[in-house]
CSV table of C-alpha atoms and ligand atoms in Angstrom, one decimal:
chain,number,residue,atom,x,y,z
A,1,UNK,CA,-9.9,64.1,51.0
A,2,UNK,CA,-13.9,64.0,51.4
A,3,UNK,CA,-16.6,64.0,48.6
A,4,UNK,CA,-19.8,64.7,49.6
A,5,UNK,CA,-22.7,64.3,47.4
A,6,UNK,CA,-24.7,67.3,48.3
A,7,UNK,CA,-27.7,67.3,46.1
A,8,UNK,CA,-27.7,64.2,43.7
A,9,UNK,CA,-31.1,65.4,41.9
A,10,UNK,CA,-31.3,67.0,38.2
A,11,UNK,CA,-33.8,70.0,36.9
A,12,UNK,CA,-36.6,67.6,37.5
A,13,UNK,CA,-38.0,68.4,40.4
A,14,UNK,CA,-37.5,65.7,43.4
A,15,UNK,CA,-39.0,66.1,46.8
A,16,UNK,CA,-35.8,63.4,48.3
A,17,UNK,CA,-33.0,65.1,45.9
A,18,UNK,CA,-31.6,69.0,46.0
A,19,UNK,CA,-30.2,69.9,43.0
A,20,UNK,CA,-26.8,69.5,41.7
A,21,UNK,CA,-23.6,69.9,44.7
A,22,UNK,CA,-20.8,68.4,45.6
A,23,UNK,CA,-18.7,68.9,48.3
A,24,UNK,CA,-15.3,68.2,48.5
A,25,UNK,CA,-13.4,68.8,51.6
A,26,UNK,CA,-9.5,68.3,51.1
A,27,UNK,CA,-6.5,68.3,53.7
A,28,UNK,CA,-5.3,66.0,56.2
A,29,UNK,CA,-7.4,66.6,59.1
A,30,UNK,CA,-10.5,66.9,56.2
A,31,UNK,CA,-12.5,63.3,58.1
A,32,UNK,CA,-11.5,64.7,61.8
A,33,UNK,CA,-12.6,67.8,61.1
A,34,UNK,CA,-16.0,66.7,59.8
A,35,UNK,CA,-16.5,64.6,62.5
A,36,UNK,CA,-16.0,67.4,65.0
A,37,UNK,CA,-19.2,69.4,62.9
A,38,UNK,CA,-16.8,71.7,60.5
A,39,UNK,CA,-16.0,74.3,62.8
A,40,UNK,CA,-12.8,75.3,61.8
A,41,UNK,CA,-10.6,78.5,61.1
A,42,UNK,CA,-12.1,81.1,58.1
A,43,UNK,CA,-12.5,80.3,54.8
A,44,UNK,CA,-9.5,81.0,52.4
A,45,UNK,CA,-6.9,80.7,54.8
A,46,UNK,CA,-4.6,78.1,54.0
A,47,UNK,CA,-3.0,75.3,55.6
A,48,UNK,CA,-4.3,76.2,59.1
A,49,UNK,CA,-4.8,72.6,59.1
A,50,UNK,CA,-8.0,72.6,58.3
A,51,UNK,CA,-9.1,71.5,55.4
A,52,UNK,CA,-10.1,73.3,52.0
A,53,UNK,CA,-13.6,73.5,51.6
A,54,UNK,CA,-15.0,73.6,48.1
A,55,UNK,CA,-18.7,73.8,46.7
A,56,UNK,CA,-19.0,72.2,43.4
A,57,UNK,CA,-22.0,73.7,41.7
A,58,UNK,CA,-24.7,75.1,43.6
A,59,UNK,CA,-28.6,73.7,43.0
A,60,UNK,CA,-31.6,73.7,44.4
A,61,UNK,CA,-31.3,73.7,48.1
A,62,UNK,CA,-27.5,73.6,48.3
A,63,UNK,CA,-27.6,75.8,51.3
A,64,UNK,CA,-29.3,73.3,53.1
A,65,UNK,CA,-27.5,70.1,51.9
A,66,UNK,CA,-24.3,72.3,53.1
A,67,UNK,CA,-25.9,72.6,56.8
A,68,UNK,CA,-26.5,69.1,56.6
A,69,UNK,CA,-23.0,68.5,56.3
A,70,UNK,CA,-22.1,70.4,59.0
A,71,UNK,CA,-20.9,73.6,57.3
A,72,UNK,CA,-22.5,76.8,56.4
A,73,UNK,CA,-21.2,79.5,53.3
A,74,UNK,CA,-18.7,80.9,55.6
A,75,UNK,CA,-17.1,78.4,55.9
A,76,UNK,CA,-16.6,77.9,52.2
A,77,UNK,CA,-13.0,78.5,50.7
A,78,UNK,CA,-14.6,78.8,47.2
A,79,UNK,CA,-17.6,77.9,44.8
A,80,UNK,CA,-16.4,76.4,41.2
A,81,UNK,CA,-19.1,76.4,38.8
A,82,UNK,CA,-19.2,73.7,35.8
A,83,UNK,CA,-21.6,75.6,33.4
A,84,UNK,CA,-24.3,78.0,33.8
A,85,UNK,CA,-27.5,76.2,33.6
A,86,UNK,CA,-30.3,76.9,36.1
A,87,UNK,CA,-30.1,73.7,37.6
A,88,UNK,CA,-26.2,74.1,38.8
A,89,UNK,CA,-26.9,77.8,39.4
A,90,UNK,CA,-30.0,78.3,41.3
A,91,UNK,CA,-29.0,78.3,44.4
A,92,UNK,CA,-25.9,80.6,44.2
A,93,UNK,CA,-27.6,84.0,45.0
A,94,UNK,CA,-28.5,81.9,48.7
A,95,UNK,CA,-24.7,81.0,49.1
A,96,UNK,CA,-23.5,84.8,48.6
A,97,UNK,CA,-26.4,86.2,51.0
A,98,UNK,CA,-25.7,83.8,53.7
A,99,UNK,CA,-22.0,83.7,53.4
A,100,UNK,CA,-22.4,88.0,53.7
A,101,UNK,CA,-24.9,88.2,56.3
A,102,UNK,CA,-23.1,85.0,58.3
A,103,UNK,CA,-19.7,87.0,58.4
A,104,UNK,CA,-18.3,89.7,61.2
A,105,UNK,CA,-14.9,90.6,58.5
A,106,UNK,CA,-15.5,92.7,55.5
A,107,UNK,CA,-12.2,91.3,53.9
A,108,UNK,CA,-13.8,87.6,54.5
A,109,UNK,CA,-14.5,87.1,50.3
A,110,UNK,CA,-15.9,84.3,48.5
A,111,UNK,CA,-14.1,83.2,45.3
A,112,UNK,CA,-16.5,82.2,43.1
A,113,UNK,CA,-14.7,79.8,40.0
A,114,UNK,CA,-16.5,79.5,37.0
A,115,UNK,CA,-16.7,79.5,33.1
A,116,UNK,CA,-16.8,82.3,30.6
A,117,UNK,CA,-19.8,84.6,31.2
A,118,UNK,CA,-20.0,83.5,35.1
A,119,UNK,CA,-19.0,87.4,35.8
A,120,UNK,CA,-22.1,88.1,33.5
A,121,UNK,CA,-24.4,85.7,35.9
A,122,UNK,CA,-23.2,86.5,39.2
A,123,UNK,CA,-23.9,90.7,37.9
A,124,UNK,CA,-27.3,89.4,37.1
A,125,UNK,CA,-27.8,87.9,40.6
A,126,UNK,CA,-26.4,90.9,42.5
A,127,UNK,CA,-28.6,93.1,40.7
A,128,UNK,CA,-31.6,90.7,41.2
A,129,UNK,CA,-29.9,90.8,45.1
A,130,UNK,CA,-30.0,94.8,45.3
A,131,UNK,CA,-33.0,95.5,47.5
A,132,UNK,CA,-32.1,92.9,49.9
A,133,UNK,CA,-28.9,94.1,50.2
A,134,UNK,CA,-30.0,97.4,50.5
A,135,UNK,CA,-32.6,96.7,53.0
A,136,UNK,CA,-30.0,94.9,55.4
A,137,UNK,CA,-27.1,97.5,55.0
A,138,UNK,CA,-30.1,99.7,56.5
A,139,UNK,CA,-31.1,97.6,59.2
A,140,UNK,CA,-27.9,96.2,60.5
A,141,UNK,CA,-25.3,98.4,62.2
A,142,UNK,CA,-22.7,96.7,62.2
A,143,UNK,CA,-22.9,95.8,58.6
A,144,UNK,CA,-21.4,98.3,56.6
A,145,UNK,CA,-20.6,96.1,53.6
A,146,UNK,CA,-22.0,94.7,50.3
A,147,UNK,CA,-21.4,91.1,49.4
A,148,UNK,CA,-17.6,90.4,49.1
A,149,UNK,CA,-16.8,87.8,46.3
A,150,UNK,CA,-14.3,87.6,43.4
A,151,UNK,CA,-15.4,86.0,40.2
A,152,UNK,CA,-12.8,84.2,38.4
A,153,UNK,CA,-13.3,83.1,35.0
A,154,UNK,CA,-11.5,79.9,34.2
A,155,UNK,CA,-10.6,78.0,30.5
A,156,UNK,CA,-9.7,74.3,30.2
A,157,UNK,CA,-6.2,73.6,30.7
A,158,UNK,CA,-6.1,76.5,33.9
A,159,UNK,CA,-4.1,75.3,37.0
A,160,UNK,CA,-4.5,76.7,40.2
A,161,UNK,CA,-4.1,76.1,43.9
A,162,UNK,CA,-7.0,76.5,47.0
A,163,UNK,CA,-5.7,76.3,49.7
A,164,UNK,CA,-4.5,72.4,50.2
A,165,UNK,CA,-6.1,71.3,46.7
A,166,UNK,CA,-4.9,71.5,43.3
A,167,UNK,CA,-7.3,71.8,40.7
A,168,UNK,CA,-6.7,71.5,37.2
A,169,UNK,CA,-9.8,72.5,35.0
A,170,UNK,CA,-10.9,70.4,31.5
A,171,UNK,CA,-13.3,71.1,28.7
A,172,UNK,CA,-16.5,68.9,28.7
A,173,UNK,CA,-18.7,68.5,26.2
A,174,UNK,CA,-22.3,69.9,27.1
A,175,UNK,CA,-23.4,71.5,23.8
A,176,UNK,CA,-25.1,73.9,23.2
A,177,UNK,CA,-24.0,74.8,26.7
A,178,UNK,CA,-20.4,76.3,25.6
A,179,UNK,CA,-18.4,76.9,27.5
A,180,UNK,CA,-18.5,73.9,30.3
A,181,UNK,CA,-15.7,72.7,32.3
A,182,UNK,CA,-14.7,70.0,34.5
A,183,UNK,CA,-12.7,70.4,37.8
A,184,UNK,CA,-9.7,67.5,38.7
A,185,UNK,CA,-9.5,68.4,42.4
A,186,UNK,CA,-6.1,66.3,44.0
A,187,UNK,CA,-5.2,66.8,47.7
A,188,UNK,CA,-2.1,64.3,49.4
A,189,UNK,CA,-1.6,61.4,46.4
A,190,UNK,CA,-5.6,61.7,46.3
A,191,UNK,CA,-7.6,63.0,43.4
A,192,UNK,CA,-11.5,63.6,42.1
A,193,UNK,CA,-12.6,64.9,39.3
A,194,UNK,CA,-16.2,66.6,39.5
A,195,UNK,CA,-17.2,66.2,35.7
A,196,UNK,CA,-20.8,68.1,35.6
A,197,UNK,CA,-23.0,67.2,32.9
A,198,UNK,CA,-21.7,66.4,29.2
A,199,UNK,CA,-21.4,63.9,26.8
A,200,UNK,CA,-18.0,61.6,26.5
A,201,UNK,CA,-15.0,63.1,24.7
A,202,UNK,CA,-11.5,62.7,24.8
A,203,UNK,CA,-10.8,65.8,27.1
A,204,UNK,CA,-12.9,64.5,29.6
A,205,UNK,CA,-10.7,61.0,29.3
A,206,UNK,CA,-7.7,62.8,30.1
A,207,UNK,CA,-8.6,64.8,32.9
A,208,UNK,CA,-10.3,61.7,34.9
A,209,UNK,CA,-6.8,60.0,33.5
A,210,UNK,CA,-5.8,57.7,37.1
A,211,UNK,CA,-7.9,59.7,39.1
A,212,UNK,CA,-9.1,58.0,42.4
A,213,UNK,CA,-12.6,59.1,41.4
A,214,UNK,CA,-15.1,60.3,38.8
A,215,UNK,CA,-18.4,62.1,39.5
A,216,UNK,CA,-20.3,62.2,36.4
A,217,UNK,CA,-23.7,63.0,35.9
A,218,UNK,CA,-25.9,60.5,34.0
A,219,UNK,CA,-29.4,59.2,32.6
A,220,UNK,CA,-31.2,56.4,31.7
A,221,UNK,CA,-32.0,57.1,28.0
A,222,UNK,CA,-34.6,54.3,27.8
A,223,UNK,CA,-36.2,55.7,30.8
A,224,UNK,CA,-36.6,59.3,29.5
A,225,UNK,CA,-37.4,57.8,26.2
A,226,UNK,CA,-40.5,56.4,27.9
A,227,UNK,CA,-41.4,59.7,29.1
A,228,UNK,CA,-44.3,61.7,27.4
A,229,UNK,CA,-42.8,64.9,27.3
A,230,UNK,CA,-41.6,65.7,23.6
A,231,UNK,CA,-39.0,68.6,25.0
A,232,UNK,CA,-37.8,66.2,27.4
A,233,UNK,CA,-36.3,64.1,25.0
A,234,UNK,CA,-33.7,66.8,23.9
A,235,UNK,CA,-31.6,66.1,27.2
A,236,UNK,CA,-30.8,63.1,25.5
A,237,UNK,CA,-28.7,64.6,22.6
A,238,UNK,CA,-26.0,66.1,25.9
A,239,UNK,CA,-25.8,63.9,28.7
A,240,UNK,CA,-23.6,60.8,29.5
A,241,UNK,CA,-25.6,57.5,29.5
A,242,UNK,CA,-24.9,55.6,32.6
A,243,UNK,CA,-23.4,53.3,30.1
A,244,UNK,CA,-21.1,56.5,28.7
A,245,UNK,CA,-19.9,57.2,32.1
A,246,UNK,CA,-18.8,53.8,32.8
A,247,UNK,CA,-17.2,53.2,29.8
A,248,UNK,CA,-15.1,56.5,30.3
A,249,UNK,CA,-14.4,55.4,33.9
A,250,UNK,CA,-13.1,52.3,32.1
A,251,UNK,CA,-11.2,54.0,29.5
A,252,UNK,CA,-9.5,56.6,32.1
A,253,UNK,CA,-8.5,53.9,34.5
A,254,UNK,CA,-10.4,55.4,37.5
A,255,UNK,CA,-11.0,53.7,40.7
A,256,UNK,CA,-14.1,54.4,41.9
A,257,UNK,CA,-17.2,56.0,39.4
A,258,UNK,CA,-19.6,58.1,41.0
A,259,UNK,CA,-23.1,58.4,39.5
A,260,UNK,CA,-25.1,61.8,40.7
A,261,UNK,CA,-27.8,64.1,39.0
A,262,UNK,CA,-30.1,61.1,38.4
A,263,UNK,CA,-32.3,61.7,35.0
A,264,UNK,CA,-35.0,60.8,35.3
A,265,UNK,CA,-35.6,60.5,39.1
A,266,UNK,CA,-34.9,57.7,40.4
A,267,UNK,CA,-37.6,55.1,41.3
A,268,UNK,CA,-36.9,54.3,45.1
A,269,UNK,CA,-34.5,51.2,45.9
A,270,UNK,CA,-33.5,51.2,41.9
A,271,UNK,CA,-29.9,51.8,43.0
A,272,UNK,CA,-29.0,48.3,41.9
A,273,UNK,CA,-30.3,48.9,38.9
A,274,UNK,CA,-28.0,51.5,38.0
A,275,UNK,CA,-25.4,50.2,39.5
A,276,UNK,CA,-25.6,47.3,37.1
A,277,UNK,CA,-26.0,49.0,34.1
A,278,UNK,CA,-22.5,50.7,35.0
A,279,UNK,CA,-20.9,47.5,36.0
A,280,UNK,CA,-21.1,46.1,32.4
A,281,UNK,CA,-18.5,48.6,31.5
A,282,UNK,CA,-16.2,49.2,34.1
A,283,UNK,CA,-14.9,46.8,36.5
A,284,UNK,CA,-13.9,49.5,39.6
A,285,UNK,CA,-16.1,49.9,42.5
A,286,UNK,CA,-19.2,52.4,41.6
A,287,UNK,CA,-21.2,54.3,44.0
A,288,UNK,CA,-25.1,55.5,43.7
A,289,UNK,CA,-25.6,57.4,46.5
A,290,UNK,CA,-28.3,59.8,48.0
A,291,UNK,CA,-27.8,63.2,49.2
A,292,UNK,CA,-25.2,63.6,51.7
A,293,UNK,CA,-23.5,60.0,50.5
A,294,UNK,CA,-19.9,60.7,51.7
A,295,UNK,CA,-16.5,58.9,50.7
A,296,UNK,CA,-12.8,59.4,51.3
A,297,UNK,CA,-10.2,58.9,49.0
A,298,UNK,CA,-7.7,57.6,48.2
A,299,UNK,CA,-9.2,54.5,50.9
A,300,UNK,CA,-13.3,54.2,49.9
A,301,UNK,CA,-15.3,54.2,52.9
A,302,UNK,CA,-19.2,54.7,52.7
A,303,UNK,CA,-19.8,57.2,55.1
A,304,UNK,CA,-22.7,58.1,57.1
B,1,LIG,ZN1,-26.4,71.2,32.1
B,2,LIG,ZN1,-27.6,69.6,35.0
């Protein structure tokens, strides 16, 4: 299995970060075949042994963190959505137009995974979409189509299989954002859990419980406590601490913790710095990466 961090920035606006994606490729031949530039067999086949290529959120610029890693829409066997803020969102409507316009098969659908009130959000986008799509259905001959996706609403404690991964979904804790959810993704005796934002709490604990990694996005709270902005200060009340993220890497017996979603931006060649501040809580091996930082599990290797 591969995790790529496709955008590690937050809502703050970061000319070095896109906004919040992960990428997790899973199945045996997931490092060959990303090595070889992605090309592979159409999304949502199974076990073609390729592997199963899942967005995790979709922020600002996700499209083209997704290029950058050698894959476009198409090529996608599913989008799963942690909540519906802007910042994990904003990039979505780009996803469906390029996976639509990108595809020759008009059965070729993108499942789109989300919490309650995604099929709300993705009617808004589609309507927002309309006189694109209507402008390209008149242009293109061959294109006799709308946008083919199926929105799924999920609920913590839903279990289902894509293709070679098994994902379980958990509640987080991301008030007044309700509902949010957490995705455990495990693939061949390997597992990730892609936690979104959130505060600590015990549901959280159990669904990183073992796993080979945690992806957690975190702030500095003395950092945006130095910040002028008085509204600013509010993220403070429903994000997890570096600190909070350790400690629940510690408590869930994780391998390796994965900081993303920096708050506030990070200051160039502070890595170490966070890195520390983690390390005072959790003994396991913790990664600060920049976009497009790549690992495998279960075996850790930094990739390019
Ligand atoms: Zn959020
Ligand atoms: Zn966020």
């Amino acid at each position: 299995m591969k995790v790529t961090l496709g955008g590690t920035g937050s809502p703050l606006p970061d000319a070095a970060r896109a906004g919040p994606m992960t990428l997790v490729e899973a199945g045996p031949d997931a490092d060959a075949d990303a090595a070889a530039g992605g090309q592979g067999a159409p999304a949502g086949t199974a076990s073609t042994g390729n592997p199963t290529r899942l967005m995790f959120d979709a922020g600002r610029g996700a499209v083209m963190r997704l290029a950058a890693a050698g894959l476009f829409p198409v090529q996608l066997d599913a989008v799963l959505l942690t909540h519906l803020h802007s910042d994990h969102i904003c990039a979505l409507n780009d996803v469906i137009t390029t996976h639509w316009v990108m595809t020759l098969d008009p059965q070729h659908r993108l499942p789109i995974y989300g919490p309650r009130r995604t099929t709300e959000m993705v009617d808004g986008l589609m309507a927002m979409l309309a006189p694109d799509v209507e402008f390209r259905l008149a242009h293109h001959r061959d294109l006799e189509w709308a946008p083919q996706h199926d929105v799924v609403e999920v609920a913590p404690g839903d279990t289902f299989s894509l293709g070679d991964a098994a994902v379980t979904v958990g509640r987080t804790s991301h008030a007044p954002v309700e509902p949010s959810v957490g995705y455990r993704v495990a693939c061949g005796g390997a597992s990730v859990v892609i936690a979104g934002d959130g505060v600590p709490c015990d549901e959280l604990d159990e669904l990183c419980a073992g796993a080979d990694a945690y992806v957690q996005t975190v702030l500095r709270p003395e950092l945006v406590r130095a910040m002028p902005s008085k509204r600013l200060q509010d993220i403070l009340e429903y994000h997890s601490s570096v600190a909070d993220a350790a400690q629940t890497a510690a408590r869930a017996g994780v391998r390796t913790l994965v900081l993303t979603h920096y708050l506030p931006q990070m200051a160039p060649g502070a890595e170490q710095e966070w890195r520390d501040i983690a390390a005072e809580h959790f003994d396991g091996e913790v990664v600060v990466g920049d976009d497009l930082t790549s690992f495998t599990l279960p075996r850790l290797a930094s990739g390019p």
